[in-house]
Coordinates of C-alpha atoms in Angstrom, one line a residue:
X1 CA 7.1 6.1 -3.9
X2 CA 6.7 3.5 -1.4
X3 CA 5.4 1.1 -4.3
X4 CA 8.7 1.5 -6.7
X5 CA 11.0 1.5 -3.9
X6 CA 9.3 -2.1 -2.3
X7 CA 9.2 -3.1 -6.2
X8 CA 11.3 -6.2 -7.9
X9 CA 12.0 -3.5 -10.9
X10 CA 13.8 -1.1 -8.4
X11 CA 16.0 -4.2 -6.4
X12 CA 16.7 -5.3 -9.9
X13 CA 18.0 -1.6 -10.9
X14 CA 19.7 -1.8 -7.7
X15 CA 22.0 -4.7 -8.2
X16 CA 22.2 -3.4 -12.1
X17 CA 24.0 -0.1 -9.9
X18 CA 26.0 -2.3 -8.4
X19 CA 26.8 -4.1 -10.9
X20 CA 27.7 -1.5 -13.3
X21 CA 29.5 0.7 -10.2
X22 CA 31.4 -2.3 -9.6
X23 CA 32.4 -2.6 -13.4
X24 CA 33.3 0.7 -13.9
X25 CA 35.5 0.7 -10.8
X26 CA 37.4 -2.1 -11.9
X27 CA 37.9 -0.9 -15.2
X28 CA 38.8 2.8 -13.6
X29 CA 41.3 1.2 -11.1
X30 CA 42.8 -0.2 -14.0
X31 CA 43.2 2.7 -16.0
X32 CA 43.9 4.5 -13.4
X33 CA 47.0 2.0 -12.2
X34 CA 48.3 1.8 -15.9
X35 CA 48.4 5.4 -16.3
X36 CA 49.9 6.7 -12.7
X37 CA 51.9 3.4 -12.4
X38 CA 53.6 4.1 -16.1
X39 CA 54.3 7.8 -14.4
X40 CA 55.6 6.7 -11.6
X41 CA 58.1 3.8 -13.1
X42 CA 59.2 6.3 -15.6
X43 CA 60.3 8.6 -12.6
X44 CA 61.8 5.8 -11.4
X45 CA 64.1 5.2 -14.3
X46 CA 64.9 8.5 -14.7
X47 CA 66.0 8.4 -11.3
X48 CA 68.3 5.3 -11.4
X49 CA 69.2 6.5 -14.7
X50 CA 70.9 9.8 -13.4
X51 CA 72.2 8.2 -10.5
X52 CA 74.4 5.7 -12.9
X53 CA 75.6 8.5 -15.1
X54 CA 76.4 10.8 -11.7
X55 CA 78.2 7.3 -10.1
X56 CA 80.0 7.0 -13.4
X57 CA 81.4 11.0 -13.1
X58 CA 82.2 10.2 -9.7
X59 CA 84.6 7.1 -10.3
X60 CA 86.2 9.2 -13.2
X61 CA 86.5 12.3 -12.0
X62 CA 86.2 11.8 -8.1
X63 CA 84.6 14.3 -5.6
X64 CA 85.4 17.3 -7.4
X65 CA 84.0 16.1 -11.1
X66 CA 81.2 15.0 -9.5
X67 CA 80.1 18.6 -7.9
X68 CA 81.2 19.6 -11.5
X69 CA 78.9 17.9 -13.2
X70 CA 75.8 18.5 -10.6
X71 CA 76.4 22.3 -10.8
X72 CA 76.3 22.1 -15.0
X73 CA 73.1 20.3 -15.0
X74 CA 71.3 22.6 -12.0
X75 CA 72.9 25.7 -14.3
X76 CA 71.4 24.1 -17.5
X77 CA 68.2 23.5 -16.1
X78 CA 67.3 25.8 -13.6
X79 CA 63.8 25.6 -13.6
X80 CA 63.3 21.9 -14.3
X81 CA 62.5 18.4 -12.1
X82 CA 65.6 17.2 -11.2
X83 CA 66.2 17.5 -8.0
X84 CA 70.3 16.9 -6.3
X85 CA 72.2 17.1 -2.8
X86 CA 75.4 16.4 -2.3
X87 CA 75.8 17.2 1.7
X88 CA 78.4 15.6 4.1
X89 CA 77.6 13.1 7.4
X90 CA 75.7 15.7 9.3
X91 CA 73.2 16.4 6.5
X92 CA 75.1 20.0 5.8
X93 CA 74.5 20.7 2.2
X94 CA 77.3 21.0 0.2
X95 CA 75.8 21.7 -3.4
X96 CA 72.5 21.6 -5.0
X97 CA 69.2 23.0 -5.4
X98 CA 67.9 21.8 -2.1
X99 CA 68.9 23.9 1.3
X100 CA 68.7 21.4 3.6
X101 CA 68.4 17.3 3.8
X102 CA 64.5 16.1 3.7
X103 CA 64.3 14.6 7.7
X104 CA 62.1 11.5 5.8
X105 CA 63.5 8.3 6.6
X106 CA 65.4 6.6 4.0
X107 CA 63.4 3.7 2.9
X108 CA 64.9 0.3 1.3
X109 CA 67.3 0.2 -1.2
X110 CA 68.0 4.0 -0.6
X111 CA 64.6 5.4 -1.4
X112 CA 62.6 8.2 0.1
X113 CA 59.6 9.9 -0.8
X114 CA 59.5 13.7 1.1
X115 CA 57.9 16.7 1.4
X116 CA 59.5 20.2 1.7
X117 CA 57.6 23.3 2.8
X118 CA 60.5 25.6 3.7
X119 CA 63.0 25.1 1.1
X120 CA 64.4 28.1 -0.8
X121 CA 62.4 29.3 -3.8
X122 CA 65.2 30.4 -5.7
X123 CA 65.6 26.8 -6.0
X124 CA 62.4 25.5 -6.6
X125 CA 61.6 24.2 -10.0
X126 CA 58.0 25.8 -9.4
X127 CA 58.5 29.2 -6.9
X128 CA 55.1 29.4 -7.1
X129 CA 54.5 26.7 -4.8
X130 CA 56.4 26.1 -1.6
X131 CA 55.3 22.9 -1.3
X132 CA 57.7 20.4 -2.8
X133 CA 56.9 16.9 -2.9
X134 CA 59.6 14.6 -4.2
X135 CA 60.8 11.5 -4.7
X136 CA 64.5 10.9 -5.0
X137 CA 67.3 8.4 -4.3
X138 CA 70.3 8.2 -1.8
X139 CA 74.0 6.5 -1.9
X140 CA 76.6 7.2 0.0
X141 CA 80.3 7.7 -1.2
X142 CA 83.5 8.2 0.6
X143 CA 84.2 10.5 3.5
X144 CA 81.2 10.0 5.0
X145 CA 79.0 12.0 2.2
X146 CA 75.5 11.2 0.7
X147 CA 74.1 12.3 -2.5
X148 CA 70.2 12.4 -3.2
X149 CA 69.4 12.5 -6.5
X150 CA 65.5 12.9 -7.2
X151 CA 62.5 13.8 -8.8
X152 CA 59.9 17.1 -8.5
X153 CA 56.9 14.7 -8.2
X154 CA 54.2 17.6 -7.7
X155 CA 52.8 17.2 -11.6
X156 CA 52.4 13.5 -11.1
X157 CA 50.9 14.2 -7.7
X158 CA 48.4 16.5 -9.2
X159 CA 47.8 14.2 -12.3
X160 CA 47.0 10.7 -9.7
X161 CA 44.6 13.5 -7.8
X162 CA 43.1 14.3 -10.9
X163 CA 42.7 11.0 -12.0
X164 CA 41.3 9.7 -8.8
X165 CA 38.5 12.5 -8.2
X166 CA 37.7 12.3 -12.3
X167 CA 37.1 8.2 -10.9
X168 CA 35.0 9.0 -8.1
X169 CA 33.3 11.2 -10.0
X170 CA 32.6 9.0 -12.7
X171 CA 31.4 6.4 -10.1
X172 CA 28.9 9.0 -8.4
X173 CA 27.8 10.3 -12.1
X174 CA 27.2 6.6 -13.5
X175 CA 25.5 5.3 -10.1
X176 CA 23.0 8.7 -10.2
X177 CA 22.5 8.0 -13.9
X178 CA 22.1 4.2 -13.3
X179 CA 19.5 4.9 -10.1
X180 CA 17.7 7.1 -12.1
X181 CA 17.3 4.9 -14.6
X182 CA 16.1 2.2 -12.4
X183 CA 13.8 4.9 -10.6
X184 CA 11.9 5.7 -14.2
X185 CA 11.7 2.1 -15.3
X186 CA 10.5 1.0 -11.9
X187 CA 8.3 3.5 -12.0
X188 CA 6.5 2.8 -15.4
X189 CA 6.8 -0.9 -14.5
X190 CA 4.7 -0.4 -11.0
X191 CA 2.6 2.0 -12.4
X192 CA 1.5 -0.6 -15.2
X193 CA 1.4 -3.1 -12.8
X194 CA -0.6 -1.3 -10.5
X195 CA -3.6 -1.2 -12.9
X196 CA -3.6 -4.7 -13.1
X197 CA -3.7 -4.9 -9.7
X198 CA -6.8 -2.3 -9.6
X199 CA -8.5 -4.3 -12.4
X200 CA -8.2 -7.5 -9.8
X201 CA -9.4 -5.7 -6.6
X202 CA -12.2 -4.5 -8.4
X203 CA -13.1 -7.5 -10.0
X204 CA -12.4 -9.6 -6.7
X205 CA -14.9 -7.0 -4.9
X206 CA -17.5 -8.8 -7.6
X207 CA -17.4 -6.1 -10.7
X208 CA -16.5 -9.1 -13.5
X209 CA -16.8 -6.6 -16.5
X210 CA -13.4 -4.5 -15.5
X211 CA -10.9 -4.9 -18.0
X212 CA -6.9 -4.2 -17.6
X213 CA -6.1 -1.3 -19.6
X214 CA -4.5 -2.1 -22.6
X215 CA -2.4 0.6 -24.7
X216 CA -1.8 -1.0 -28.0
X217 CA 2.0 -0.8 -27.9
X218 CA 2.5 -4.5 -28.6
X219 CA 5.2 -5.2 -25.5
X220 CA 5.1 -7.6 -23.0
X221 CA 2.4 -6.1 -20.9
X222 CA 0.0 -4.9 -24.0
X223 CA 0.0 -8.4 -24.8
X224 CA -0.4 -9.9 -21.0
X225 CA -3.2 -7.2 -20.7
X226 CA -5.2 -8.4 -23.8
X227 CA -5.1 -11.7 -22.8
X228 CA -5.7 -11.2 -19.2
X229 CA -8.8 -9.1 -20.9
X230 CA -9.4 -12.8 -23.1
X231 CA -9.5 -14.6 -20.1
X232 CA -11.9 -12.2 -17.9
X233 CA -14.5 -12.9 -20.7
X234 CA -14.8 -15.7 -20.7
X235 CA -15.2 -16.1 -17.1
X236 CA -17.8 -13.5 -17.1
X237 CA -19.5 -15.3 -19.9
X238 CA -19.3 -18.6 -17.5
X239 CA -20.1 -17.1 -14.2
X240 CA -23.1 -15.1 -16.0
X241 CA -23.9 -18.5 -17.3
X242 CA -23.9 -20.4 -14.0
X243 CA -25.6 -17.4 -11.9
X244 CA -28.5 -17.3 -15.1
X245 CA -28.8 -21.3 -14.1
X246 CA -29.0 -20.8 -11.0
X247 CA -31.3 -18.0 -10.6
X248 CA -33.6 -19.8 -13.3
X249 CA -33.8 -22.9 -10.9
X250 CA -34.2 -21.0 -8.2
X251 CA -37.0 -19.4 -9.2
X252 CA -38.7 -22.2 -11.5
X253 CA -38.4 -24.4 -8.5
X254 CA -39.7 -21.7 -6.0
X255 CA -43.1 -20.9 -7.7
X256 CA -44.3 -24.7 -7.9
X257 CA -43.0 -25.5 -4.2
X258 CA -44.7 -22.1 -3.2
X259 CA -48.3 -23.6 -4.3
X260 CA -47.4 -27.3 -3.2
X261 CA -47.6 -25.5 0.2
X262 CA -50.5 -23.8 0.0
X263 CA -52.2 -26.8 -1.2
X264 CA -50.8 -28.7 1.1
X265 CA -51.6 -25.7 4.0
X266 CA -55.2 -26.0 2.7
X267 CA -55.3 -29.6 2.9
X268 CA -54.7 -29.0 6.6
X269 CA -57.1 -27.2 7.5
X270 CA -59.7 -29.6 5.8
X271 CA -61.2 -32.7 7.2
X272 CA -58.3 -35.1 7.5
X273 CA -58.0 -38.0 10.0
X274 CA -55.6 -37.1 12.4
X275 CA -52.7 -39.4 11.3
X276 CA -52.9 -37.3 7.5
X277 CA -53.4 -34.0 9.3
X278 CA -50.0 -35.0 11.4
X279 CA -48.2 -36.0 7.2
X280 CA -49.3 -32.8 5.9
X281 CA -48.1 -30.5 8.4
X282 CA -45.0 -32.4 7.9
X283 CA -44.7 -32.0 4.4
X284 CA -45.8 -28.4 5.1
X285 CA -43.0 -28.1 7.0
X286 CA -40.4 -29.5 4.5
X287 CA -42.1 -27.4 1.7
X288 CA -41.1 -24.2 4.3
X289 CA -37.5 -25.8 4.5
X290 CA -37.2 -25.8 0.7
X291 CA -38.3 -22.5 0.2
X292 CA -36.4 -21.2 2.8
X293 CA -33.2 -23.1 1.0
X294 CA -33.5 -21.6 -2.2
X295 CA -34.4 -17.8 -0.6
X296 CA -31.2 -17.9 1.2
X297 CA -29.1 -19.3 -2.4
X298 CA -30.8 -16.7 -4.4
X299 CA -29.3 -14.6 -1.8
X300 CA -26.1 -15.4 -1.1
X301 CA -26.2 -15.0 -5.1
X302 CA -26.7 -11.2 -5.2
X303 CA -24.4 -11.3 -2.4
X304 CA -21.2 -12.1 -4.1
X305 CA -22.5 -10.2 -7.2
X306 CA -21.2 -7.5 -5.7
X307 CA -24.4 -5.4 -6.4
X308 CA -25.5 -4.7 -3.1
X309 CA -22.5 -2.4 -2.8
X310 CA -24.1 0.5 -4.0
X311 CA -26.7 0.5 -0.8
X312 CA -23.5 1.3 1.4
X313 CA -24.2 3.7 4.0
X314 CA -22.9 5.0 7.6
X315 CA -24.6 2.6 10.3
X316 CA -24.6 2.6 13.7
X317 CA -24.0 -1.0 14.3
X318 CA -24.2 -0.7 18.3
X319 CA -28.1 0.4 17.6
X320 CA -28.7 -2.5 15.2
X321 CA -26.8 -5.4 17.5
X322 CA -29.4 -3.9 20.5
X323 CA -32.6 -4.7 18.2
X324 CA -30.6 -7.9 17.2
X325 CA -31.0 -9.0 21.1
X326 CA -34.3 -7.3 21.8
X327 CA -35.5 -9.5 18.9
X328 CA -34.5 -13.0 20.2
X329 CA -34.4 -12.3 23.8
X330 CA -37.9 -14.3 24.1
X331 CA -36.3 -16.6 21.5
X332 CA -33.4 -17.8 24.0
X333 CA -35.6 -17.6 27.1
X334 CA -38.1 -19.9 25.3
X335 CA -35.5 -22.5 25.6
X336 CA -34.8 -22.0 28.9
X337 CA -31.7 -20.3 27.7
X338 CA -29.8 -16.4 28.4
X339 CA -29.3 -14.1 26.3
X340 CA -26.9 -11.6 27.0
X341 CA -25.7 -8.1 24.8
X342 CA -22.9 -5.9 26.0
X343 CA -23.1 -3.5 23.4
X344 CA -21.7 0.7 23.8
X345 CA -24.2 3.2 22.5
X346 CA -21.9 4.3 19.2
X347 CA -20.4 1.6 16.8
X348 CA -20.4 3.2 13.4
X349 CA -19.1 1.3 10.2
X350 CA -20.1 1.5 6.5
X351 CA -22.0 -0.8 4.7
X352 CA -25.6 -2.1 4.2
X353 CA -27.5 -2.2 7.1
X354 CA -30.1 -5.0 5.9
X355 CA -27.1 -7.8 5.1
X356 CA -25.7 -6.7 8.4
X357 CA -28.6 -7.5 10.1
X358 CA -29.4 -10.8 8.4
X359 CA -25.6 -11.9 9.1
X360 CA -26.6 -10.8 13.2
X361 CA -30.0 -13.3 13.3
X362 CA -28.1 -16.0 10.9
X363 CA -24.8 -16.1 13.7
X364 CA -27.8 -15.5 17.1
X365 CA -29.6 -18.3 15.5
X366 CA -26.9 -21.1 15.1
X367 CA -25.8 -20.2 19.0
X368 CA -29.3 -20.5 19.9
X369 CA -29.5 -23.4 17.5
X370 CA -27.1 -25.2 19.2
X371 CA -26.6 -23.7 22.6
X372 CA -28.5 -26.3 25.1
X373 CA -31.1 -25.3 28.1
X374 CA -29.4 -23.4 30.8
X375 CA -26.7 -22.2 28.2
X376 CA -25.7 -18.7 27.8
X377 CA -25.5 -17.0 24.5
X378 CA -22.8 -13.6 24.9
X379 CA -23.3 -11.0 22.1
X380 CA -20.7 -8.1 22.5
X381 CA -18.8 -5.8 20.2
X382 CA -16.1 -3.6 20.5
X383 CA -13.9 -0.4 19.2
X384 CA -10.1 -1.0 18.7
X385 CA -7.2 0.0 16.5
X386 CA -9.6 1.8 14.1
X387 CA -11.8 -1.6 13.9
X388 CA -15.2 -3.0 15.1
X389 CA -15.3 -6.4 16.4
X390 CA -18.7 -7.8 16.6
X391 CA -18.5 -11.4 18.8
X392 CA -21.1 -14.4 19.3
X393 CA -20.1 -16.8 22.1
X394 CA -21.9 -19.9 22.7
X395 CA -21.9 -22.8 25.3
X396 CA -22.6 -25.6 22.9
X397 CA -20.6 -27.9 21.4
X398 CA -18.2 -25.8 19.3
X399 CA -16.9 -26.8 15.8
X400 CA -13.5 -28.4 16.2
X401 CA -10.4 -26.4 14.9
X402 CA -9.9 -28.5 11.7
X403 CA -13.6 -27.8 10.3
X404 CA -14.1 -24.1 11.0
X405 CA -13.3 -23.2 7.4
X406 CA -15.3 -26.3 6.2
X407 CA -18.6 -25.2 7.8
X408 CA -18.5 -21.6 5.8
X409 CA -19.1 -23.9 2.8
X410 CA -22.6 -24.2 0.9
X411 CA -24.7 -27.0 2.4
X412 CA -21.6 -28.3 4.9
X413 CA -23.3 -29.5 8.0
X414 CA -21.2 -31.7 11.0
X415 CA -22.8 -35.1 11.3
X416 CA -23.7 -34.1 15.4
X417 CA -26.3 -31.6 13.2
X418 CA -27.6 -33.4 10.5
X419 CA -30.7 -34.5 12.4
X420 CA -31.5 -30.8 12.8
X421 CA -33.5 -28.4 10.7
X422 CA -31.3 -26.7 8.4
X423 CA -29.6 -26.5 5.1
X424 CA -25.8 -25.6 6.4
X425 CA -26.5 -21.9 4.4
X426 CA -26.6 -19.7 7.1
X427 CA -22.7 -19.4 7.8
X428 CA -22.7 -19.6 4.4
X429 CA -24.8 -16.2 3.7
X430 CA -22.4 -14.4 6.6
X431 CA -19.5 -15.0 5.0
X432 CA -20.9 -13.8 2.0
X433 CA -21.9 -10.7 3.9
X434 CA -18.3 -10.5 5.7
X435 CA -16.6 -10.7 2.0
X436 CA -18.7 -8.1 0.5
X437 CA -17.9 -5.6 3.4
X438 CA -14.0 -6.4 3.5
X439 CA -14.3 -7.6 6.6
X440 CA -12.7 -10.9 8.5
X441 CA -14.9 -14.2 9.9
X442 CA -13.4 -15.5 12.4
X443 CA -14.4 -18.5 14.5
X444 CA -12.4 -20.1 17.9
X445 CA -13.0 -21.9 20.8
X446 CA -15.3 -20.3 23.7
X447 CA -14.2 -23.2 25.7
X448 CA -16.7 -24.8 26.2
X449 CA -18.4 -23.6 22.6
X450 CA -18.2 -21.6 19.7
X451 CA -17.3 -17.8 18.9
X452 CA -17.5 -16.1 16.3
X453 CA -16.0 -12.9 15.6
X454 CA -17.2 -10.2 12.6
X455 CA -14.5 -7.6 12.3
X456 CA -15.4 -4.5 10.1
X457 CA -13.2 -1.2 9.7
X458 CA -14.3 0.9 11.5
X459 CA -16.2 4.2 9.9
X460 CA -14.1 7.8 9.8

């Protein structure tokens, strides 16, 4: 639910529903103001209408032709709308089918809208309600005496009331409609969307032969999905390509240089003068260095393949970070240098305990690496928010800020370092390690030196 309602499909439904609620409003007002307004004016000229004919009686036949004529019509139409008082100054009625004068104010140009709950039934146009709301007319004539002529307005009334819950309604009905509309399409939108989104996390976590589901409609996203499913070949077919390459190098090259050094190792121990005894350890040496280069490619290799995956298993990283520094303890203190671990007894994650451990020795090496005599090398890790943060602290001389990404690169190396034995693969392989196990690399400033910082969820 989360998914559709944080979608752009359900925002764009969303301002669809307003929109349309908007439209239908504005279409409803109008309706709804041409119908009640035509009622309305139409009372109003029946109204006016009256009161010219009644002024006309009364200028012909005075006073008395006018109560005449009021009577004939209230006797002719006993049960309709019109509504009439004649009643003198103090609002005593005189004739008519009201009892009493409404106590509404009189508005401009003599008109009044009023409600009357206690008028007499007999009366009423409608005695089966009491409640009479009207709309009606006042002039005065001689002798102090007022005439209302008016209007039973209660039909209108009831049609406007009708009219504006049959609006609201209409709103309510077409916004539900509308937001469920928006809620299905979001909804088969994310849900399409969502397995693209799979397909790339899974192919991202180094599976290359996923494919986004395609269900032969022919739409838009049938026709995205088969050639999203074009494209993935081919970059399968490239990266297979590259790795087949690669590992064919690797291991072409590593056979040869593996007997170079063990003719070169048995030139050594042969009688050699002393200056080409000195040569051929070198190049015993550099032979090492090769074949220590291409080991740690072919690894980083099956690394990103993704297929170590399938050795994931709970491990107590605490026990392995303790044999970490039990392992290069005599390392550090070799080079006059300390070694210190601040490890609990319980630190359990998932993932492959070998990798883990190479990552440990590849980030303990660089710090002792680089770390000089008298220096201080810190390995700790940690428990918080449901995460294990595994941390590497040097005293050397750090990577400044602006190269900490570089030096995760293949074969990177700062110029300080290039005079060192190395092939710049070793933060290389860890990141490798740190991508493969979801997890974050991060690296600051120890101040003076370097920290690194391994972050892994933590296991349940």
């Amino acid at each position: 639910m989360r998914a559709i309602l944080a979608s752009s499909t359900f925002r764009l439904a969303l301002l669809y529903v307003v929109l349309l609620a908007t439209s239908m409003a504005i279409l409803l007002g109008f309706v709804y103001w041409s119908t009640a307004g035509y009622m309305a004016r139409q009372t109003d000229a029946t109204i006016n209408a009256e009161i010219r004919g009644l002024a006309e009686q009364y200028r012909r036949r005075g006073l008395a032709g006018l109560t005449a004529i009021i009577a004939e019509r209230l006797q002719r139409d006993p049960g309709g709308a019109a509504l009439y008082l004649l009643a003198d100054g103090t609002g005593q009625p005189l004739v008519g089918n009201l009892n009493r004068w409404p106590p509404d104010p009189i508005g401009p140009a003599g008109w009044m809208d009023f409600r009357l709950r206690d008028f007499d039934p007999g009366m009423s146009p409608s005695p089966s309600d009491r409640a009479l709301a009207a709309r009606a007319k006042v002039f005065r004539l001689r002798g102090d005496l007022r005439l209302l002529v008016g209007r039973d307005v209660r039909e209108l009334t009831a049609v406007r009331d009708l009219m504006l819950d049959a609006l609201w309604s209409g709103l309510a009905i077409t916004a539900a409609l509308a937001l469920l509309g928006g809620w299905l399409i979001s909804a088969s939108v994310v849900r399409r969307l969502e397995a693209v989104n799979q397909v790339s996390r899974e192919i991202m976590e180094g599976d290359l032969s996923r494919r986004v589901p395609s269900d032969g409609s022919g739409d838009d996203f049938d026709q995205l999905a088969v050639n999203l499913n074009g494209m993935l070949a081919r970059i399968e077919q490239l990266m297979t390509s590259v790795r087949e390459v690669s590992d064919n190098i690797a291991h072409d090259l590593r056979t040869p240089l593996t007997r170079l050094r063990a003719k070169l190792e048995w030139l050594v121990q042969g009688p050699l003068p002393a200056a080409v005894r000195a040569e051929a350890q070198e190049a015993v040496a550099d032979a090492e260095e090769l074949l220590g280069t291409f080991n740690a490619l072919l690894r980083i290799a099956r690394i990103e393949s993704g297929s170590r995956r399938a050795a994931f298993a709970r491990v107590n990283l605490a026990a392995l970070l303790r044999d970490l520094a039990e392992l290069y303890e005599p390392v550090a203190a070799e080079r006059e240098q300390r070694l210190e671990a601040a490890v609990p007894e319980e630190l359990w994650v998932v993932g492959d305990r070998d990798l883990l451990f190479q990552a440990g020795v590849n980030l303990v090496e660089n710090a002792i690496k680089y770390t000089p005599a008298a220096g201080l090398i810190a390995l700790s890790a940690r428990k918080q928010a449901g995460e294990v943060s595994v941390q590497v602290a040097d005293s050397g001389p750090g990577i400044p800020a602006e190269l900490r990404e570089k030096v995760c690169e293949r074969f990177f190396r700062l110029d300080d370092s290039r005079s060192s034995p190395g092939s710049g693969l070793g933060l290389s392989l860890v990141r490798a390690v740190t991508e493969l196990h979801g997890a974050r690399l991060e690296l600051g400033d120890n101040a003076p030196g370097l920290r690194v910082s391994l972050v892994l969820e933590a296991a349940a």
